[in-house]
CSV table of C-alpha atoms in Angstrom, one decimal:
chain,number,residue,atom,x,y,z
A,1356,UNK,CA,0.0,0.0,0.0
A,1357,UNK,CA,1.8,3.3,-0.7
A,1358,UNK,CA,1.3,5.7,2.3
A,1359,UNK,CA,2.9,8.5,0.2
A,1360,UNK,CA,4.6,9.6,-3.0
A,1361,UNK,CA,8.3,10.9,-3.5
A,1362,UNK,CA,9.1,14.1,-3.1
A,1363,UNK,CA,11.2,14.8,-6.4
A,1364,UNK,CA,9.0,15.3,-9.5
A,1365,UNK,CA,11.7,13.5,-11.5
A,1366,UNK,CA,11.2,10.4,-9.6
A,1367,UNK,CA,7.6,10.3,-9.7
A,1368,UNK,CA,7.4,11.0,-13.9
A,1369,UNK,CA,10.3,8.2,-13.8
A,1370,UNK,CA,8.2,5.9,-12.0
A,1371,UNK,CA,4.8,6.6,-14.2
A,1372,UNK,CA,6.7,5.8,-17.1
A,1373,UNK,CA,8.3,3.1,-16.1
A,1374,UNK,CA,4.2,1.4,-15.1
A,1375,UNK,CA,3.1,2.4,-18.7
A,1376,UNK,CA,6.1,1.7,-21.2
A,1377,UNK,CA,4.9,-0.2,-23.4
A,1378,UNK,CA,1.9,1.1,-23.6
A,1379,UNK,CA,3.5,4.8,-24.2
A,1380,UNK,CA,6.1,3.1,-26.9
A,1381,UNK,CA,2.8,1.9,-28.8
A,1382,UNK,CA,1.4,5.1,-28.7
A,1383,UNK,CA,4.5,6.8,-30.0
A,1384,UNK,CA,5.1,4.6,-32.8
A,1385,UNK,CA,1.1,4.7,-33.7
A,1386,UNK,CA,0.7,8.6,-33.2
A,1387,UNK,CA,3.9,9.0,-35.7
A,1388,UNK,CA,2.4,6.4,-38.3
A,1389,UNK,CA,-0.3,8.4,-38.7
A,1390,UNK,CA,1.5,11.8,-38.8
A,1391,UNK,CA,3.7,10.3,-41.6
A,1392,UNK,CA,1.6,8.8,-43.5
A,1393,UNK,CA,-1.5,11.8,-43.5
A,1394,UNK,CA,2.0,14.7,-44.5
A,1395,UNK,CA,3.2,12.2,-47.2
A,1396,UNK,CA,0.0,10.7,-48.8
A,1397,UNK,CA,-2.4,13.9,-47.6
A,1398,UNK,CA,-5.1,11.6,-46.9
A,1399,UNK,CA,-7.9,13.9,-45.8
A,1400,UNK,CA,-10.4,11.9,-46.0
A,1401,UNK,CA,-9.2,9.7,-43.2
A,1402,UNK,CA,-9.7,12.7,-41.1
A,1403,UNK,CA,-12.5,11.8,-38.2
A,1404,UNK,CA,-15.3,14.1,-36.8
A,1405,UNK,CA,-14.1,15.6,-33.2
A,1406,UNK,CA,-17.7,15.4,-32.6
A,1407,UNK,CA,-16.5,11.3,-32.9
A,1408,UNK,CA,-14.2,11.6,-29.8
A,1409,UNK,CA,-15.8,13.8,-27.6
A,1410,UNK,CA,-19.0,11.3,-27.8
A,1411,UNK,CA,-16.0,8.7,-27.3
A,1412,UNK,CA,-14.9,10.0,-24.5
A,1413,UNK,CA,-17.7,11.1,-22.5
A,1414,UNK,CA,-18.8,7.9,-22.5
A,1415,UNK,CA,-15.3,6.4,-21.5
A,1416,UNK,CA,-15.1,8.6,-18.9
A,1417,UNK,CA,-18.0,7.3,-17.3
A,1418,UNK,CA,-17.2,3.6,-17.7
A,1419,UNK,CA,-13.7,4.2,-15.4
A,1420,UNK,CA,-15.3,5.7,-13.6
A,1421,UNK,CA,-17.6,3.5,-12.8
A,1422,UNK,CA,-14.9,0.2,-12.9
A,1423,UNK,CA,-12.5,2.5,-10.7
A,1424,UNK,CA,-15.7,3.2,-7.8
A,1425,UNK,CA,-16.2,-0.9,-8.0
A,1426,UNK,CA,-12.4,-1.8,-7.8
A,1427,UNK,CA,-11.7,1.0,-4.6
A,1428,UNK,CA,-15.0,-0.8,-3.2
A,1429,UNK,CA,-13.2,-4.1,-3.0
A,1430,UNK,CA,-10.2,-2.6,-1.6
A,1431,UNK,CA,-11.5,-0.3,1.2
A,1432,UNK,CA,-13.8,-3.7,1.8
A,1433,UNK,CA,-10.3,-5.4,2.3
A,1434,UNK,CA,-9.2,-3.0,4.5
A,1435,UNK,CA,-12.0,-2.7,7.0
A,1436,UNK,CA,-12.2,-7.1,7.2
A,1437,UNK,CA,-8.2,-6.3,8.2
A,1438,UNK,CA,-9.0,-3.6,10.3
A,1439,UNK,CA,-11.5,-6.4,11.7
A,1440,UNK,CA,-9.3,-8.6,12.0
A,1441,UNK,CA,-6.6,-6.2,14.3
A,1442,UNK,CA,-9.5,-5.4,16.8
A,1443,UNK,CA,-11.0,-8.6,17.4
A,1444,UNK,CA,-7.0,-10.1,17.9
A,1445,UNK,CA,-6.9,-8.2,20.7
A,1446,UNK,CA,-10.2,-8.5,21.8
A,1447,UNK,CA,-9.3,-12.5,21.5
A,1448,UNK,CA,-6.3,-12.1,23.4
A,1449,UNK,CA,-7.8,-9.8,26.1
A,1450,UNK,CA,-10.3,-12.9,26.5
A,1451,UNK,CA,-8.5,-15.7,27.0
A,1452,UNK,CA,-6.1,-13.5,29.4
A,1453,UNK,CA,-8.4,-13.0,32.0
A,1454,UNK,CA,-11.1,-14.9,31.1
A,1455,UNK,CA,-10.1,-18.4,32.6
A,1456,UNK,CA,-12.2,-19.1,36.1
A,1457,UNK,CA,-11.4,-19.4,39.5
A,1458,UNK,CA,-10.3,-23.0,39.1
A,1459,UNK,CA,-7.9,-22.3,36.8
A,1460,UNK,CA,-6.4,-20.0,38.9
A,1461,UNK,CA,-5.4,-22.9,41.1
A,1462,UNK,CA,-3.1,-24.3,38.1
A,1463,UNK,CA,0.8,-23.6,38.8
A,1464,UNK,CA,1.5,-20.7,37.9
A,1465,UNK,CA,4.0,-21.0,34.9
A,1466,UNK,CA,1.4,-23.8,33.5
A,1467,UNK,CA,-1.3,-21.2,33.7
A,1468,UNK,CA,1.4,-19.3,31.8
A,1469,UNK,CA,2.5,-21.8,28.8
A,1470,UNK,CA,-1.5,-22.3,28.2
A,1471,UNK,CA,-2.1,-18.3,27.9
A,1472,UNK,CA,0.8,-18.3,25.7
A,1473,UNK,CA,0.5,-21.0,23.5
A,1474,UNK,CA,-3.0,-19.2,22.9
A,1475,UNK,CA,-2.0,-16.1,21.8
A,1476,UNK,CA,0.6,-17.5,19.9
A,1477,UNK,CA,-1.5,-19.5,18.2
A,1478,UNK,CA,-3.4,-16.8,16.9
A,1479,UNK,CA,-0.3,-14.4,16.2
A,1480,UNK,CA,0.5,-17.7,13.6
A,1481,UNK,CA,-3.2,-17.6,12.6
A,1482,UNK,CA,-3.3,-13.5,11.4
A,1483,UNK,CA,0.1,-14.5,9.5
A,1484,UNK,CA,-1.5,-17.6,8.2
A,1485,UNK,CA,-4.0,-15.8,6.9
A,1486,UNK,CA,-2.0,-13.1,5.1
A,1487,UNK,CA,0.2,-16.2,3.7
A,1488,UNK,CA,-3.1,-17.8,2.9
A,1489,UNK,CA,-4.7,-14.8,0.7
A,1490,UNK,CA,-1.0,-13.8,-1.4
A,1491,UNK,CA,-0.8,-17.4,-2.5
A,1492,UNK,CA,2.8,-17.5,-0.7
A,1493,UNK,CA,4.8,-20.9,1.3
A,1494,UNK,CA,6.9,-18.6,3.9
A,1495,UNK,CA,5.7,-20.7,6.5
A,1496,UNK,CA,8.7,-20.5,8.5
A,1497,UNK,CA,7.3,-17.4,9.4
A,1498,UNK,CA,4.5,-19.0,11.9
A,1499,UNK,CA,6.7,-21.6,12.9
A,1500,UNK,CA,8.2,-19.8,15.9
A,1501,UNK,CA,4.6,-19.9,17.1
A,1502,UNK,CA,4.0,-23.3,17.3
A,1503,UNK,CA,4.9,-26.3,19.1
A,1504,UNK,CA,6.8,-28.4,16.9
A,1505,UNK,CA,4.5,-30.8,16.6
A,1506,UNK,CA,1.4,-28.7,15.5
A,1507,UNK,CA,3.8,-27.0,13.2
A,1508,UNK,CA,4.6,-30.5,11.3
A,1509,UNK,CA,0.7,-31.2,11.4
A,1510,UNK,CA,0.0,-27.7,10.2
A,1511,UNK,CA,2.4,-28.2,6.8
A,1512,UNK,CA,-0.1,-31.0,5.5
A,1513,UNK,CA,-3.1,-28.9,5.4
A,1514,UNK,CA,-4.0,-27.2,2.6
A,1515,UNK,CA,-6.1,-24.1,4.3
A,1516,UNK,CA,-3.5,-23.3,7.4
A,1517,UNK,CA,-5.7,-20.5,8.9
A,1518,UNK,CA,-8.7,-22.4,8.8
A,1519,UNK,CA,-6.7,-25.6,10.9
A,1520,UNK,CA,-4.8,-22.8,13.3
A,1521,UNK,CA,-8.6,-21.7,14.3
A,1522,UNK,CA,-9.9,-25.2,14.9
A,1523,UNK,CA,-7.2,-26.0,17.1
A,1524,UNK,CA,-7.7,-22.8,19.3
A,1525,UNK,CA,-11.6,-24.4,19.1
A,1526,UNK,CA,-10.1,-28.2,20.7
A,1527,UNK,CA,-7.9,-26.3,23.7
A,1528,UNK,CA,-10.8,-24.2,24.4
A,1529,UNK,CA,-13.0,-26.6,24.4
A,1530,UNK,CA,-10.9,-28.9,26.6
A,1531,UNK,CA,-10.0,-26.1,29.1
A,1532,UNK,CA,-14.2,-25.5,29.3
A,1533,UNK,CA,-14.5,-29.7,29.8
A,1534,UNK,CA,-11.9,-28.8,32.9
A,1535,UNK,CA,-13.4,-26.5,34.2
A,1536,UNK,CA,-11.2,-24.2,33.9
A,1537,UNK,CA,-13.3,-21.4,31.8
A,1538,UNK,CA,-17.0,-21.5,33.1
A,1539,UNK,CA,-19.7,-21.9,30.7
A,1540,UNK,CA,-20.6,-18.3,29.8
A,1541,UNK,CA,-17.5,-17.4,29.0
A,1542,UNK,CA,-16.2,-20.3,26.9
A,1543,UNK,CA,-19.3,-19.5,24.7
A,1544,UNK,CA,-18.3,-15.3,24.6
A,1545,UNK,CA,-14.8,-16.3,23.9
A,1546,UNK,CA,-15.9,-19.2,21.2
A,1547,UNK,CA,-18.3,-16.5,19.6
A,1548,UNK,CA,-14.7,-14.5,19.1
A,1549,UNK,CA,-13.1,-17.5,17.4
A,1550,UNK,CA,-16.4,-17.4,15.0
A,1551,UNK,CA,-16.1,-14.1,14.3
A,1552,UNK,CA,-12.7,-14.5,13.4
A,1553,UNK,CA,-13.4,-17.2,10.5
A,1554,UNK,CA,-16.4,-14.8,9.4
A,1555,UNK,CA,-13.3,-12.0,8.6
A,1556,UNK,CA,-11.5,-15.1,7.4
A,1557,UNK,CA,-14.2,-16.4,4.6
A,1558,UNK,CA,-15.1,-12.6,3.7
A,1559,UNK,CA,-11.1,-12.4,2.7
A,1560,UNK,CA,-11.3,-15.4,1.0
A,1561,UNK,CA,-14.5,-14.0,-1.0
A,1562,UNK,CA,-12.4,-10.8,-2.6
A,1563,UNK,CA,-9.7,-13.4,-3.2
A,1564,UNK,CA,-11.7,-16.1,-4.8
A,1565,UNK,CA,-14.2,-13.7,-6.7
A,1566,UNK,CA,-12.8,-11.5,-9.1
A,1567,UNK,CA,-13.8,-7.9,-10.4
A,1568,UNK,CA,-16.1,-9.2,-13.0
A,1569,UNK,CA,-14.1,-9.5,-17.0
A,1570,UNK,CA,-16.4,-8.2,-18.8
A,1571,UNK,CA,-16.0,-5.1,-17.4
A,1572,UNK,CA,-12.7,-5.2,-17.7
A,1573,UNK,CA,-12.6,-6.0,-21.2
A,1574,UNK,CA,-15.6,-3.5,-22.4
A,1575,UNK,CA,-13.3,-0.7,-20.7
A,1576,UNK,CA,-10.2,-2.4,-22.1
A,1577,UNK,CA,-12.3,-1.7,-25.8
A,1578,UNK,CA,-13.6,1.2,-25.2
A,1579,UNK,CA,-10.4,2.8,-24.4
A,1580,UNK,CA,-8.3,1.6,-26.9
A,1581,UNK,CA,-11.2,2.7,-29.7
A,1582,UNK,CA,-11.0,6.0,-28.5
A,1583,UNK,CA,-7.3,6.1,-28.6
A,1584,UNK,CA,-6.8,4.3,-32.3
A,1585,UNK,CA,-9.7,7.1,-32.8
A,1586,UNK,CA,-7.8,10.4,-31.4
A,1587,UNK,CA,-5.3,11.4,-33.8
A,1588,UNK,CA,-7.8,11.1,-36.8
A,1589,UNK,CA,-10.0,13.8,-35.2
A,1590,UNK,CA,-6.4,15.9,-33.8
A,1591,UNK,CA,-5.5,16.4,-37.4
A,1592,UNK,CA,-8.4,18.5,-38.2
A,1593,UNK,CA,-6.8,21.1,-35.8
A,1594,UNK,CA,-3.3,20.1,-35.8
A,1595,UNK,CA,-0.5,18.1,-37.3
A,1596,UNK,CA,3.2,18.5,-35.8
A,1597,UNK,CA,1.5,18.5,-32.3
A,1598,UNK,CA,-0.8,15.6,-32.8
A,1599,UNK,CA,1.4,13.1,-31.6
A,1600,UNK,CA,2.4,15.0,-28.2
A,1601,UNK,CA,-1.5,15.4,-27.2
A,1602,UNK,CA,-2.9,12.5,-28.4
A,1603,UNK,CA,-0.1,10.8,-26.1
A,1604,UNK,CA,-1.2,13.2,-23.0
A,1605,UNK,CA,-4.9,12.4,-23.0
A,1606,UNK,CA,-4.3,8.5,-24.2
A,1607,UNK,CA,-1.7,8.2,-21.2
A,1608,UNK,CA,-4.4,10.1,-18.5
A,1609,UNK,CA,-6.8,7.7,-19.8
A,1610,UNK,CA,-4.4,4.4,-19.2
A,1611,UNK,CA,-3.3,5.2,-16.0
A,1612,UNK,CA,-7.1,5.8,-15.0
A,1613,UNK,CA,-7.7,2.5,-16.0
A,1614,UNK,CA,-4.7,0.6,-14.9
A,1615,UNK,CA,-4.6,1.7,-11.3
A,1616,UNK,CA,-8.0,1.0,-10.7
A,1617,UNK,CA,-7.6,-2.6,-12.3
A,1618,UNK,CA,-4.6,-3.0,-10.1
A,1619,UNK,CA,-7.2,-1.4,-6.8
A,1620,UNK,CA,-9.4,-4.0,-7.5
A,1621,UNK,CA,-6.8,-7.0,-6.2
A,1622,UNK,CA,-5.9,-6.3,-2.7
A,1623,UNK,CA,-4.3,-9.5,-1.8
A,1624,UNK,CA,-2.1,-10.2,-4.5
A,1625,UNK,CA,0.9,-8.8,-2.8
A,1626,UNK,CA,2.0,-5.8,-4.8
A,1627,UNK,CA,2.0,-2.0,-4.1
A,1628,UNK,CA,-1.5,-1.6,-4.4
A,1629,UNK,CA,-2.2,-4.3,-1.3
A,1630,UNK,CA,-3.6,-3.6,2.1
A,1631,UNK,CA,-0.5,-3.8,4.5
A,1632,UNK,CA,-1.1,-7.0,6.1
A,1633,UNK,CA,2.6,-7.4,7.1
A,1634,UNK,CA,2.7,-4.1,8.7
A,1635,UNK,CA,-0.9,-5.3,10.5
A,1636,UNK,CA,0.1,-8.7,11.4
A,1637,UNK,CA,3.4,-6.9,13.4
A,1638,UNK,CA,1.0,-4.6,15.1
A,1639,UNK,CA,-1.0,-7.3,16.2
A,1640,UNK,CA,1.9,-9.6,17.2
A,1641,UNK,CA,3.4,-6.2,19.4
A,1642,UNK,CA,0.3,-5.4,21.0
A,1643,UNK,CA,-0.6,-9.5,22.0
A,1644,UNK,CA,3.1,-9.9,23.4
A,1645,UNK,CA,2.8,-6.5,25.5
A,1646,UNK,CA,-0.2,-8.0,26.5
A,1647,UNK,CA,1.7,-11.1,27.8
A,1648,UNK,CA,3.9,-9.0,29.8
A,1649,UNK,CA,6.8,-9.6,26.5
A,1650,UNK,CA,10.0,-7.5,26.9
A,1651,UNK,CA,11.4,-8.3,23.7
A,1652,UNK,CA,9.6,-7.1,21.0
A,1653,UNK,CA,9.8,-6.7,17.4
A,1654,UNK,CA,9.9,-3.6,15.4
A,1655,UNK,CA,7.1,-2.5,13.7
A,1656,UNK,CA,6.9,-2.6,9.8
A,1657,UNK,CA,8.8,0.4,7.7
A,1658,UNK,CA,7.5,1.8,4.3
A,1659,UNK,CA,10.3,0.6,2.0
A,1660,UNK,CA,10.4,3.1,-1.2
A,1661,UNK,CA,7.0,4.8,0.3
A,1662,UNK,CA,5.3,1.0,0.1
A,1663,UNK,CA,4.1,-0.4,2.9
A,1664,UNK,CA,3.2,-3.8,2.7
């Protein structure tokens, strides 16, 4: 996600050309066909209407438009599930910290500890599952230092991760209710949390697994390169050495229009353009370790070149 742009001018026009090259190669070599062969040939009756590309591009206009509103939809959808997902971690981990009854407060202390613990590490492996889960990545090492060896093992031969991390939390709970050692009306608040937290799971999973509709895409993908074949046929009624330089300027508004909110509409495909859930899995992990009474925490995720991720 980029949380701001550079600061030089140079560096942001180098980076906007570099996300549209080919298209703006294309554009220069078509734009100068047509130049060279209207001044050799004088071919005026390949001349276009304006009236052709102002119809055009009205219409264009409102089809981005509308496919950038749906794509930033999806995204800021994304981002509330995650933002979701960081308050009901805590909420989770503020639950099964104090929650635990009167008998369990009988346990030894440091067993009382490893149970809290494994807990809320459990569920710092589940929010990086997750995350893992929804770019389509195999770091799992990165959860491993949150699990007992032998969950870990178990964990590497399922195919949904997040969905098994969540279950297990489900089996300890359920065993520490059997012991009495969460009443009844709190195992059911705290197992309402773990539902709640496969809700924001499966509503991630829907963005992921249902795409921005194609034919939208490709009706705007037409309609936009129609009206760019289209616009230096109706420039060289008013111009000719020029041509090529504005019929580059508006094509290139209208590309970038459409390519950054094609690229919106993806937010878990880890690129720029993704909600940060690295950055928000740290958070979480810092704030459930403080919670624990954790000395040694880790640094909190950095913007690297104005990304974060």
């Amino acid at each position: 996600m980029y949380v701001s742009l550079p600061k030089s001018i140079l560096v942001n026009v180098t980076s906007t050309i570099g996300y549209i090259k080919k298209e703006l190669v294309f554009l220069i070599l078509y734009t100068c066909g047509v130049l060279i062969i209207f001044k050799s040939f004088e071919l005026d009756e390949i001349l276009i209407d304006s009236s052709v590309t102002s119809i055009l591009g009205v219409g264009l206009s409102i089809i981005i438009g509308f496919s950038n509103n749906a794509n930033y939809d999806r995204w800021w959808e994304a981002r509330k599930i995650w933002g979701g997902v960081v308050n009901y971690s805590r909420s989770f981990a503020v639950q099964v910290i104090t929650y635990p009854s009167e008998e369990f407060r009988r346990v030894k202390k440091d067993k009382r500890q490893a149970w809290t613990k494994k807990m809320v590490y459990r569920h710092i492996a589940w929010i990086n599952a997750l995350r893992l889960h929804l770019r389509n990545q195999n770091d799992w090492q990165d959860i491993e230092p949150f699990l007992s060896k032998e969950e870990f093992s178990k964990l590497t031969r399922v195919v949904n991760k997040p969905t098994q991390l969540n279950l297990n939390q489900s089996k300890d709970l359920n065993e520490a209710f059997e012991n009495g050692l969460i009443d009844d009306f709190r195992h059911v608040a705290i197992m309402e949390m773990v539902t709640e937290l496969y809700n924001l799971q499966g509503k991630c999973e829907r963005i992921k697994n249902t795409p921005f509709p194609k034919q939208y895409d490709f009706f705007t993908l037409l309609s936009m390169w129609i009206f760019i074949l289209i616009l230096p046929f109706t420039l060289l009624n008013h111009m000719t050495i020029a041509m090529p330089i504005i019929s580059i300027l508006v094509s290139t508004v209208f590309i970038l229009l459409e390519k950054s909110g094609r690229a919106t509409g993806n937010p878990f495909e880890n690129m720029s353009q993704d909600i940060s859930m690295t950055a928000l899995c740290r958070t979480i992990e810092i704030d459930l370790k403080e919670m624990l009474d954790e000395s040694s925490l880790p640094k909190p995720i950095q913007p690297d070149k104005n990304v974060l991720m």
